[in-house]
C-alpha cells in the first residue's frame, strides 16, 4: 500500500473504531512490528538517497498524523465511556430507599435492663455468679439438707464427673437451679450493709409447656443491714412493681418454705392478663406467683462468714428474693408462651 492509500485507510478505520480494543488493533496493524507504516520505514534502506529522504519525510509525517488521530480518538472514546457510565450510575433521588434491617434487644434483655435501672435508683448494685455452680453454693451453703428433693434428677442438671459420689459438695458441679448461690458468693467478699440484685440464667430439668422452660432467667435480690425487715422488703417490692408495670397493683404474701430463708414467703400479684378473673397464665386463680422471698437464714450468714443477728443487736439481718424474669416479661409484654423467648422466631421477636 502506498502512503496515500494508507492515509485514507487509517482515517476510515480510526473513524469506525468503536472501542479502545479496536483502536489498539488499528495501531498495531499500522505501527506494530510488521505494521504497514513500519514496513515503509523498513523498505527505505533499499531506496536511493534522494527517494529515501523524500519518502522518509512523508512517512514520518504520516506516522505523526496517524498517532495524533489515534490519540484524539482514544480521548473521544474514553469521554464517551465516562459519560455512559455516569448516565448508568445516575441516582434517582425520588425512588423509595432500601430498608436496612436493624436489630433490637430481646424482650428478656429489655426487662432485665429496666429492672436494673429501677433497683439501681434505689441503691442496689448489680452482681453476677457463674452458671456452672458447685453443689456447695447451689445447695449445701444455702442450708439445703443433703436429701432435699430439689437436688433430685427431676430438678437439677448434674455435670458428669469421675467418682462424683466421692467428691465434696464444693467440687461437685451442677447447672445452677437459681441465682441464690450469688448471695453467699457476694457476702463472702463484701461486708454489709449491702444491697444487690443478681440477674442470670438458671436451669431446671423440667417438662416444657407454656409456663415452663428448662432454661430461664432469675433475678436475685439481697439487702442486708442491722435492722432490715419484712417491712422494708414489702415497701421496696411494691415500689419496684409499680414502676415496672406503671400501674397500681395488688400483691400478697403467702407463707412458704425455702431452706435459705426464715421466715419464707411467696409473693403473688394480680394477674395482669385477666386482671384477677382467672386465665391460662394464672391457672385460673387470678394471681400470679411472682417470686420467692424471705429473711436470710442465720446459717446462710454463717456460711458466708458473717455473724447473724443476735439478741444483743450484734450481727446482720436482711431479706432475699428471687423473681423469674421470663414471667415478668410475659406479664409486661402480654406473651402467652415462655417457649417463644428461646425459639428464635423472628415473627415473634420483631413485634416488640
Ligand atoms: N431461689 C428461690 C427459687 O429458685 C427463690 C428465692 C430467692 C426464695 C430468695 C427466697 C429467697 O425459687
mmCIF file of C-alpha atoms and ligand atoms in Angstrom:
data_model
loop_
_atom_site.group_PDB
_atom_site.id
_atom_site.type_symbol
_atom_site.label_atom_id
_atom_site.label_comp_id
_atom_site.label_asym_id
_atom_site.label_seq_id
_atom_site.Cartn_x
_atom_site.Cartn_y
_atom_site.Cartn_z
ATOM 1 C CA UNK A 1 0.000 0.000 0.000
ATOM 2 C CA UNK A 2 1.328 3.428 -0.782
ATOM 3 C CA UNK A 3 1.369 6.317 1.608
ATOM 4 C CA UNK A 4 -1.710 7.957 0.184
ATOM 5 C CA UNK A 5 -3.828 4.849 0.462
ATOM 6 C CA UNK A 6 -2.565 4.193 3.958
ATOM 7 C CA UNK A 7 -3.659 7.648 4.959
ATOM 8 C CA UNK A 8 -7.181 7.185 3.558
ATOM 9 C CA UNK A 9 -7.431 3.710 5.021
ATOM 10 C CA UNK A 10 -6.251 4.676 8.519
ATOM 11 C CA UNK A 11 -8.575 7.643 8.695
ATOM 12 C CA UNK A 12 -11.524 5.455 7.759
ATOM 13 C CA UNK A 13 -10.617 2.750 10.227
ATOM 14 C CA UNK A 14 -9.985 5.148 13.097
ATOM 15 C CA UNK A 15 -13.325 6.819 12.448
ATOM 16 C CA UNK A 16 -15.140 3.499 12.609
ATOM 17 C CA UNK A 17 -13.378 2.219 15.720
ATOM 18 C CA UNK A 18 -15.945 1.656 18.474
ATOM 19 C CA UNK A 19 -13.757 0.988 21.477
ATOM 20 C CA UNK A 20 -10.260 1.053 22.876
ATOM 21 C CA UNK A 21 -9.593 -2.531 21.863
ATOM 22 C CA UNK A 22 -10.417 -1.826 18.214
ATOM 23 C CA UNK A 23 -8.226 1.268 18.305
ATOM 24 C CA UNK A 24 -5.364 -0.754 19.699
ATOM 25 C CA UNK A 25 -5.711 -3.246 16.865
ATOM 26 C CA UNK A 26 -5.543 -0.448 14.284
ATOM 27 C CA UNK A 27 -2.440 0.938 15.929
ATOM 28 C CA UNK A 28 -0.734 -2.418 15.737
ATOM 29 C CA UNK A 29 -1.880 -3.025 12.179
ATOM 30 C CA UNK A 30 -0.002 0.079 11.057
ATOM 31 C CA UNK A 31 2.704 0.688 13.612
ATOM 32 C CA UNK A 32 3.281 -2.792 15.025
ATOM 33 C CA UNK A 33 6.390 -4.841 14.209
ATOM 34 C CA UNK A 34 5.070 -5.849 10.817
ATOM 35 C CA UNK A 35 2.729 -2.872 10.536
ATOM 36 C CA UNK A 36 2.051 -1.126 7.213
ATOM 37 C CA UNK A 37 3.816 2.106 8.153
ATOM 38 C CA UNK A 38 6.641 0.247 9.852
ATOM 39 C CA UNK A 39 7.183 -1.698 6.654
ATOM 40 C CA UNK A 40 7.584 1.540 4.693
ATOM 41 C CA UNK A 41 10.338 2.609 7.075
ATOM 42 C CA UNK A 42 11.924 -0.832 6.737
ATOM 43 C CA UNK A 43 11.937 -0.561 2.942
ATOM 44 C CA UNK A 44 13.624 2.861 2.947
ATOM 45 C CA UNK A 45 17.082 1.357 3.107
ATOM 46 C CA UNK A 46 16.622 -0.178 -0.309
ATOM 47 C CA UNK A 47 15.949 3.203 -1.891
ATOM 48 C CA UNK A 48 18.268 5.835 -3.293
ATOM 49 C CA UNK A 49 19.401 8.693 -1.078
ATOM 50 C CA UNK A 50 17.039 11.150 -2.671
ATOM 51 C CA UNK A 51 13.967 8.924 -2.554
ATOM 52 C CA UNK A 52 14.891 7.877 0.909
ATOM 53 C CA UNK A 53 14.793 11.450 2.121
ATOM 54 C CA UNK A 54 11.553 12.280 0.305
ATOM 55 C CA UNK A 55 9.594 9.186 1.238
ATOM 56 C CA UNK A 56 11.125 9.160 4.681
ATOM 57 C CA UNK A 57 9.819 12.649 5.325
ATOM 58 C CA UNK A 58 6.354 11.748 4.017
ATOM 59 C CA UNK A 59 6.305 8.556 6.069
ATOM 60 C CA UNK A 60 7.263 10.463 9.185
ATOM 61 C CA UNK A 61 4.512 12.933 8.567
ATOM 62 C CA UNK A 62 2.027 10.126 8.067
ATOM 63 C CA UNK A 63 3.193 8.369 11.199
ATOM 64 C CA UNK A 64 2.782 11.515 13.300
ATOM 65 C CA UNK A 65 -0.631 12.278 11.871
ATOM 66 C CA UNK A 66 -1.690 8.686 12.440
ATOM 67 C CA UNK A 67 -0.521 8.768 16.046
ATOM 68 C CA UNK A 68 -2.257 12.091 16.599
ATOM 69 C CA UNK A 69 -5.542 10.769 15.218
ATOM 70 C CA UNK A 70 -5.336 7.630 17.303
ATOM 71 C CA UNK A 71 -4.752 9.792 20.379
ATOM 72 C CA UNK A 72 -7.708 12.063 19.627
ATOM 73 C CA UNK A 73 -9.993 9.108 19.001
ATOM 74 C CA UNK A 74 -8.823 7.450 22.201
ATOM 75 C CA UNK A 75 -9.775 10.528 24.188
ATOM 76 C CA UNK A 76 -13.129 10.655 22.465
ATOM 77 C CA UNK A 77 -13.871 7.022 23.255
ATOM 78 C CA UNK A 78 -12.799 7.468 26.872
ATOM 79 C CA UNK A 79 -15.010 10.504 27.217
ATOM 80 C CA UNK A 80 -17.967 8.650 25.746
ATOM 81 C CA UNK A 81 -17.390 5.736 28.080
ATOM 82 C CA UNK A 82 -17.249 8.045 31.075
ATOM 83 C CA UNK A 83 -20.481 9.701 30.071
ATOM 84 C CA UNK A 84 -22.181 6.375 29.568
ATOM 85 C CA UNK A 85 -21.032 5.210 32.972
ATOM 86 C CA UNK A 86 -22.284 8.385 34.590
ATOM 87 C CA UNK A 87 -25.619 8.000 32.885
ATOM 88 C CA UNK A 88 -25.929 4.465 34.177
ATOM 89 C CA UNK A 89 -24.942 5.477 37.689
ATOM 90 C CA UNK A 90 -27.352 8.334 37.904
ATOM 91 C CA UNK A 91 -29.205 8.341 41.211
ATOM 92 C CA UNK A 92 -32.917 8.788 41.149
ATOM 93 C CA UNK A 93 -33.440 10.555 44.441
ATOM 94 C CA UNK A 94 -37.208 10.189 44.150
ATOM 95 C CA UNK A 95 -37.006 6.401 44.292
ATOM 96 C CA UNK A 96 -38.027 4.806 47.588
ATOM 97 C CA UNK A 97 -34.964 3.728 49.572
ATOM 98 C CA UNK A 98 -33.925 0.249 50.578
ATOM 99 C CA UNK A 99 -34.962 -0.566 54.127
ATOM 100 C CA UNK A 100 -31.986 -1.601 56.210
ATOM 101 C CA UNK A 101 -32.888 -4.146 58.861
ATOM 102 C CA UNK A 102 -31.655 -3.169 62.264
ATOM 103 C CA UNK A 103 -31.874 -5.455 65.257
ATOM 104 C CA UNK A 104 -33.176 -4.652 68.694
ATOM 105 C CA UNK A 105 -32.890 -6.020 72.164
ATOM 106 C CA UNK A 106 -34.556 -9.262 73.160
ATOM 107 C CA UNK A 107 -37.619 -8.825 75.429
ATOM 108 C CA UNK A 108 -35.736 -10.551 78.249
ATOM 109 C CA UNK A 109 -32.821 -8.135 77.922
ATOM 110 C CA UNK A 110 -35.236 -5.220 77.830
ATOM 111 C CA UNK A 111 -36.947 -6.266 81.031
ATOM 112 C CA UNK A 112 -33.624 -7.013 82.708
ATOM 113 C CA UNK A 113 -32.291 -3.556 81.901
ATOM 114 C CA UNK A 114 -35.462 -1.870 83.043
ATOM 115 C CA UNK A 115 -35.400 -3.761 86.344
ATOM 116 C CA UNK A 116 -31.724 -2.974 86.823
ATOM 117 C CA UNK A 117 -32.464 0.697 86.338
ATOM 118 C CA UNK A 118 -35.258 0.675 88.910
ATOM 119 C CA UNK A 119 -33.172 -1.139 91.528
ATOM 120 C CA UNK A 120 -30.138 0.973 90.751
ATOM 121 C CA UNK A 121 -32.168 4.048 91.539
ATOM 122 C CA UNK A 122 -32.978 2.501 94.932
ATOM 123 C CA UNK A 123 -29.294 1.986 95.690
ATOM 124 C CA UNK A 124 -28.901 -1.652 94.618
ATOM 125 C CA UNK A 125 -25.714 -2.776 92.899
ATOM 126 C CA UNK A 126 -25.626 -5.418 90.172
ATOM 127 C CA UNK A 127 -23.643 -8.595 90.852
ATOM 128 C CA UNK A 128 -23.132 -11.840 88.976
ATOM 129 C CA UNK A 129 -22.496 -15.508 89.604
ATOM 130 C CA UNK A 130 -21.423 -18.479 87.469
ATOM 131 C CA UNK A 131 -23.902 -20.643 85.547
ATOM 132 C CA UNK A 132 -21.945 -23.769 86.405
ATOM 133 C CA UNK A 133 -22.073 -23.819 90.162
ATOM 134 C CA UNK A 134 -20.812 -26.119 92.885
ATOM 135 C CA UNK A 135 -23.322 -28.069 94.924
ATOM 136 C CA UNK A 136 -21.961 -26.237 97.928
ATOM 137 C CA UNK A 137 -23.063 -22.805 96.709
ATOM 138 C CA UNK A 138 -26.203 -24.058 94.984
ATOM 139 C CA UNK A 139 -27.481 -26.261 97.843
ATOM 140 C CA UNK A 140 -25.411 -27.029 100.964
ATOM 141 C CA UNK A 141 -24.277 -23.477 101.687
ATOM 142 C CA UNK A 142 -27.880 -22.377 101.263
ATOM 143 C CA UNK A 143 -28.950 -24.714 104.042
ATOM 144 C CA UNK A 144 -30.475 -27.406 101.808
ATOM 145 C CA UNK A 145 -30.403 -30.714 103.704
ATOM 146 C CA UNK A 146 -28.455 -33.424 101.805
ATOM 147 C CA UNK A 147 -31.657 -35.266 100.851
ATOM 148 C CA UNK A 148 -33.678 -32.215 99.760
ATOM 149 C CA UNK A 149 -35.919 -33.125 96.794
ATOM 150 C CA UNK A 150 -34.642 -30.142 94.771
ATOM 151 C CA UNK A 151 -31.384 -31.995 94.267
ATOM 152 C CA UNK A 152 -33.061 -34.941 92.629
ATOM 153 C CA UNK A 153 -32.948 -35.775 88.991
ATOM 154 C CA UNK A 154 -36.250 -34.137 88.050
ATOM 155 C CA UNK A 155 -34.931 -30.717 89.048
ATOM 156 C CA UNK A 156 -31.211 -30.431 88.631
ATOM 157 C CA UNK A 157 -28.786 -30.886 85.763
ATOM 158 C CA UNK A 158 -25.729 -32.545 87.253
ATOM 159 C CA UNK A 159 -22.400 -32.354 85.492
ATOM 160 C CA UNK A 160 -20.783 -35.684 84.672
ATOM 161 C CA UNK A 161 -17.712 -36.140 86.843
ATOM 162 C CA UNK A 162 -15.436 -39.079 87.608
ATOM 163 C CA UNK A 163 -16.160 -40.632 91.008
ATOM 164 C CA UNK A 164 -18.660 -37.870 91.624
ATOM 165 C CA UNK A 165 -20.106 -39.543 94.732
ATOM 166 C CA UNK A 166 -16.749 -39.340 96.480
ATOM 167 C CA UNK A 167 -16.254 -35.615 95.874
ATOM 168 C CA UNK A 168 -17.116 -32.967 98.492
ATOM 169 C CA UNK A 169 -20.042 -30.602 97.660
ATOM 170 C CA UNK A 170 -17.597 -27.817 96.781
ATOM 171 C CA UNK A 171 -16.168 -29.997 93.967
ATOM 172 C CA UNK A 172 -19.413 -31.393 92.579
ATOM 173 C CA UNK A 173 -20.876 -29.242 89.851
ATOM 174 C CA UNK A 174 -24.416 -28.552 88.655
ATOM 175 C CA UNK A 175 -26.058 -26.059 86.336
ATOM 176 C CA UNK A 176 -27.307 -23.563 88.887
ATOM 177 C CA UNK A 177 -31.001 -24.024 89.593
ATOM 178 C CA UNK A 178 -31.369 -20.482 90.934
ATOM 179 C CA UNK A 179 -29.377 -17.271 91.427
ATOM 180 C CA UNK A 180 -29.390 -17.607 95.230
ATOM 181 C CA UNK A 181 -25.817 -19.024 95.324
ATOM 182 C CA UNK A 182 -24.692 -15.492 94.455
ATOM 183 C CA UNK A 183 -25.893 -14.381 97.922
ATOM 184 C CA UNK A 184 -23.100 -16.338 99.592
ATOM 185 C CA UNK A 185 -20.551 -15.539 96.917
ATOM 186 C CA UNK A 186 -21.199 -11.834 97.378
ATOM 187 C CA UNK A 187 -21.312 -11.842 101.179
ATOM 188 C CA UNK A 188 -18.036 -13.772 101.349
ATOM 189 C CA UNK A 189 -16.366 -10.804 99.692
ATOM 190 C CA UNK A 190 -18.405 -7.812 100.891
ATOM 191 C CA UNK A 191 -19.239 -6.577 104.349
ATOM 192 C CA UNK A 192 -22.837 -5.434 104.964
ATOM 193 C CA UNK A 193 -24.683 -3.130 104.827
ATOM 194 C CA UNK A 194 -25.336 -4.176 101.236
ATOM 195 C CA UNK A 195 -27.982 -4.127 98.535
ATOM 196 C CA UNK A 196 -27.562 -6.163 95.361
ATOM 197 C CA UNK A 197 -29.501 -7.695 92.538
ATOM 198 C CA UNK A 198 -28.158 -10.646 90.549
ATOM 199 C CA UNK A 199 -29.745 -11.289 87.169
ATOM 200 C CA UNK A 200 -28.833 -14.541 85.433
ATOM 201 C CA UNK A 201 -29.671 -17.701 83.594
ATOM 202 C CA UNK A 202 -30.795 -20.730 85.574
ATOM 203 C CA UNK A 203 -31.518 -24.333 84.626
ATOM 204 C CA UNK A 204 -34.046 -26.939 85.683
ATOM 205 C CA UNK A 205 -34.801 -30.349 84.353
ATOM 206 C CA UNK A 206 -38.453 -29.624 83.528
ATOM 207 C CA UNK A 207 -41.001 -30.813 81.024
ATOM 208 C CA UNK A 208 -41.616 -27.706 78.924
ATOM 209 C CA UNK A 209 -45.018 -26.132 78.407
ATOM 210 C CA UNK A 210 -46.437 -22.604 78.015
ATOM 211 C CA UNK A 211 -45.265 -21.729 81.511
ATOM 212 C CA UNK A 212 -42.095 -23.815 81.926
ATOM 213 C CA UNK A 213 -38.728 -23.979 80.241
ATOM 214 C CA UNK A 214 -35.606 -25.905 81.166
ATOM 215 C CA UNK A 215 -33.521 -22.775 80.971
ATOM 216 C CA UNK A 216 -34.828 -19.388 82.001
ATOM 217 C CA UNK A 217 -33.844 -16.241 83.884
ATOM 218 C CA UNK A 218 -33.919 -15.290 87.535
ATOM 219 C CA UNK A 219 -33.156 -12.096 89.304
ATOM 220 C CA UNK A 220 -31.966 -12.397 92.869
ATOM 221 C CA UNK A 221 -32.275 -9.556 95.338
ATOM 222 C CA UNK A 222 -30.436 -9.217 98.648
ATOM 223 C CA UNK A 223 -30.499 -6.440 101.200
ATOM 224 C CA UNK A 224 -28.601 -6.790 104.465
ATOM 225 C CA UNK A 225 -28.081 -4.352 107.316
ATOM 226 C CA UNK A 226 -28.510 -4.001 111.057
ATOM 227 C CA UNK A 227 -32.298 -3.731 111.073
ATOM 228 C CA UNK A 228 -33.593 -4.624 107.609
ATOM 229 C CA UNK A 229 -37.069 -6.155 107.988
ATOM 230 C CA UNK A 230 -40.006 -7.603 106.045
ATOM 231 C CA UNK A 231 -41.485 -4.087 106.076
ATOM 232 C CA UNK A 232 -38.501 -2.846 104.039
ATOM 233 C CA UNK A 233 -38.930 -5.765 101.678
ATOM 234 C CA UNK A 234 -42.618 -5.037 101.098
ATOM 235 C CA UNK A 235 -42.017 -1.340 100.507
ATOM 236 C CA UNK A 236 -39.216 -1.979 98.015
ATOM 237 C CA UNK A 237 -41.074 -4.661 96.079
ATOM 238 C CA UNK A 238 -44.254 -2.605 95.846
ATOM 239 C CA UNK A 239 -42.302 0.403 94.617
ATOM 240 C CA UNK A 240 -40.466 -1.797 92.131
ATOM 241 C CA UNK A 241 -43.658 -3.353 90.707
ATOM 242 C CA UNK A 242 -45.467 -0.028 90.489
ATOM 243 C CA UNK A 243 -42.597 1.412 88.473
ATOM 244 C CA UNK A 244 -42.207 -1.626 86.241
ATOM 245 C CA UNK A 245 -45.874 -2.046 85.353
ATOM 246 C CA UNK A 246 -46.710 1.654 85.652
ATOM 247 C CA UNK A 247 -49.929 0.868 87.496
ATOM 248 C CA UNK A 248 -51.192 0.333 90.994
ATOM 249 C CA UNK A 249 -51.410 -3.384 91.621
ATOM 250 C CA UNK A 250 -52.036 -5.714 94.483
ATOM 251 C CA UNK A 251 -49.564 -8.148 95.930
ATOM 252 C CA UNK A 252 -49.993 -10.750 98.629
ATOM 253 C CA UNK A 253 -47.510 -12.558 100.844
ATOM 254 C CA UNK A 254 -48.111 -16.254 101.465
ATOM 255 C CA UNK A 255 -46.099 -18.245 103.967
ATOM 256 C CA UNK A 256 -43.782 -20.578 102.117
ATOM 257 C CA UNK A 257 -40.645 -22.603 102.599
ATOM 258 C CA UNK A 258 -37.144 -22.180 101.202
ATOM 259 C CA UNK A 259 -34.291 -23.644 103.259
ATOM 260 C CA UNK A 260 -32.228 -20.459 102.983
ATOM 261 C CA UNK A 261 -34.809 -18.074 104.468
ATOM 262 C CA UNK A 262 -36.692 -17.921 107.759
ATOM 263 C CA UNK A 263 -39.482 -16.920 107.651
ATOM 264 C CA UNK A 264 -40.059 -17.581 103.967
ATOM 265 C CA UNK A 265 -42.867 -16.402 101.783
ATOM 266 C CA UNK A 266 -44.151 -16.370 98.270
ATOM 267 C CA UNK A 267 -45.285 -13.152 96.609
ATOM 268 C CA UNK A 268 -48.237 -13.144 94.245
ATOM 269 C CA UNK A 269 -49.561 -10.236 92.237
ATOM 270 C CA UNK A 270 -52.799 -9.630 90.386
ATOM 271 C CA UNK A 271 -52.671 -11.382 87.038
ATOM 272 C CA UNK A 272 -52.263 -8.569 84.526
ATOM 273 C CA UNK A 273 -53.649 -10.581 81.643
ATOM 274 C CA UNK A 274 -57.039 -11.402 83.193
ATOM 275 C CA UNK A 275 -56.951 -8.754 85.953
ATOM 276 C CA UNK A 276 -57.814 -11.365 88.553
ATOM 277 C CA UNK A 277 -60.627 -13.129 86.714
ATOM 278 C CA UNK A 278 -58.632 -16.280 86.016
ATOM 279 C CA UNK A 279 -56.933 -17.318 82.768
ATOM 280 C CA UNK A 280 -54.452 -19.754 81.220
ATOM 281 C CA UNK A 281 -51.438 -17.911 82.616
ATOM 282 C CA UNK A 282 -52.526 -17.799 86.253
ATOM 283 C CA UNK A 283 -54.057 -21.302 86.140
ATOM 284 C CA UNK A 284 -57.462 -19.663 86.675
ATOM 285 C CA UNK A 285 -56.558 -18.319 90.126
ATOM 286 C CA UNK A 286 -56.373 -14.628 89.236
ATOM 287 C CA UNK A 287 -52.968 -14.461 90.969
ATOM 288 C CA UNK A 288 -49.549 -14.880 89.515
ATOM 289 C CA UNK A 289 -46.756 -16.338 91.556
ATOM 290 C CA UNK A 290 -44.151 -13.669 91.236
ATOM 291 C CA UNK A 291 -41.275 -14.613 93.460
ATOM 292 C CA UNK A 292 -39.951 -16.455 96.430
ATOM 293 C CA UNK A 293 -38.580 -14.383 99.267
ATOM 294 C CA UNK A 294 -37.821 -14.304 102.951
ATOM 295 C CA UNK A 295 -35.479 -13.210 105.698
ATOM 296 C CA UNK A 296 -31.956 -14.542 105.147
ATOM 297 C CA UNK A 297 -31.450 -17.681 107.242
ATOM 298 C CA UNK A 298 -28.817 -17.433 110.027
ATOM 299 C CA UNK A 299 -26.998 -20.430 108.516
ATOM 300 C CA UNK A 300 -26.573 -18.582 105.226
ATOM 301 C CA UNK A 301 -24.896 -15.704 107.058
ATOM 302 C CA UNK A 302 -22.682 -18.186 108.886
ATOM 303 C CA UNK A 303 -21.790 -19.972 105.649
ATOM 304 C CA UNK A 304 -20.801 -16.604 104.190
ATOM 305 C CA UNK A 305 -18.546 -15.840 107.157
ATOM 306 C CA UNK A 306 -20.901 -13.290 108.741
ATOM 307 C CA UNK A 307 -22.496 -13.160 112.181
ATOM 308 C CA UNK A 308 -26.286 -13.422 112.051
ATOM 309 C CA UNK A 309 -28.446 -11.081 114.119
ATOM 310 C CA UNK A 310 -28.038 -11.634 117.880
ATOM 311 C CA UNK A 311 -30.230 -10.628 120.785
ATOM 312 C CA UNK A 312 -27.606 -8.093 121.860
ATOM 313 C CA UNK A 313 -28.119 -6.436 118.459
ATOM 314 C CA UNK A 314 -24.799 -7.585 117.097
ATOM 315 C CA UNK A 315 -24.762 -9.233 113.677
ATOM 316 C CA UNK A 316 -26.694 -8.846 110.466
ATOM 317 C CA UNK A 317 -30.165 -9.410 109.117
ATOM 318 C CA UNK A 318 -31.900 -8.837 105.817
ATOM 319 C CA UNK A 319 -34.156 -10.117 103.121
ATOM 320 C CA UNK A 320 -33.635 -12.001 99.863
ATOM 321 C CA UNK A 321 -35.943 -12.600 96.933
ATOM 322 C CA UNK A 322 -35.858 -14.354 93.571
ATOM 323 C CA UNK A 323 -38.001 -13.297 90.593
ATOM 324 C CA UNK A 324 -38.489 -15.106 87.298
ATOM 325 C CA UNK A 325 -37.592 -12.614 84.577
ATOM 326 C CA UNK A 326 -39.416 -14.608 81.908
ATOM 327 C CA UNK A 327 -42.636 -14.454 83.858
ATOM 328 C CA UNK A 328 -42.287 -10.710 84.424
ATOM 329 C CA UNK A 329 -41.576 -10.151 80.745
ATOM 330 C CA UNK A 330 -44.601 -12.287 79.815
ATOM 331 C CA UNK A 331 -46.796 -10.154 82.015
ATOM 332 C CA UNK A 332 -45.372 -6.860 80.824
ATOM 333 C CA UNK A 333 -45.434 -7.650 77.128
ATOM 334 C CA UNK A 334 -48.532 -9.924 77.235
ATOM 335 C CA UNK A 335 -46.721 -13.007 75.991
ATOM 336 C CA UNK A 336 -48.593 -16.243 76.454
ATOM 337 C CA UNK A 337 -45.864 -18.855 75.999
ATOM 338 C CA UNK A 338 -42.442 -18.848 77.674
ATOM 339 C CA UNK A 339 -41.011 -21.035 74.905
ATOM 340 C CA UNK A 340 -41.303 -18.128 72.454
ATOM 341 C CA UNK A 341 -38.371 -16.390 74.189
ATOM 342 C CA UNK A 342 -35.992 -19.150 73.169
ATOM 343 C CA UNK A 343 -37.489 -20.159 69.833
ATOM 344 C CA UNK A 344 -35.558 -17.652 67.702
ATOM 345 C CA UNK A 345 -38.804 -16.996 65.837
ATOM 346 C CA UNK A 346 -38.365 -13.631 64.116
ATOM 347 C CA UNK A 347 -42.083 -13.068 63.706
ATOM 348 C CA UNK A 348 -42.290 -13.077 67.495
ATOM 349 C CA UNK A 349 -39.139 -11.062 68.144
ATOM 350 C CA UNK A 350 -39.970 -8.351 65.616
ATOM 351 C CA UNK A 351 -43.200 -7.410 67.382
ATOM 352 C CA UNK A 352 -41.563 -5.916 70.432
HETATM 353 N N1 LIG B 1 -34.160 -19.217 94.777
HETATM 354 C C1 LIG B 1 -35.572 -19.377 95.014
HETATM 355 C C2 LIG B 1 -36.166 -20.170 93.843
HETATM 356 O O1 LIG B 1 -35.455 -20.589 92.998
HETATM 357 C C3 LIG B 1 -36.254 -18.072 95.140
HETATM 358 C C4 LIG B 1 -35.891 -17.340 96.391
HETATM 359 C C5 LIG B 1 -34.857 -16.432 96.388
HETATM 360 C C6 LIG B 1 -36.601 -17.562 97.579
HETATM 361 C C7 LIG B 1 -34.513 -15.757 97.531
HETATM 362 C C8 LIG B 1 -36.269 -16.891 98.718
HETATM 363 C C9 LIG B 1 -35.250 -16.006 98.701
HETATM 364 O O2 LIG B 1 -37.359 -20.355 93.753
#
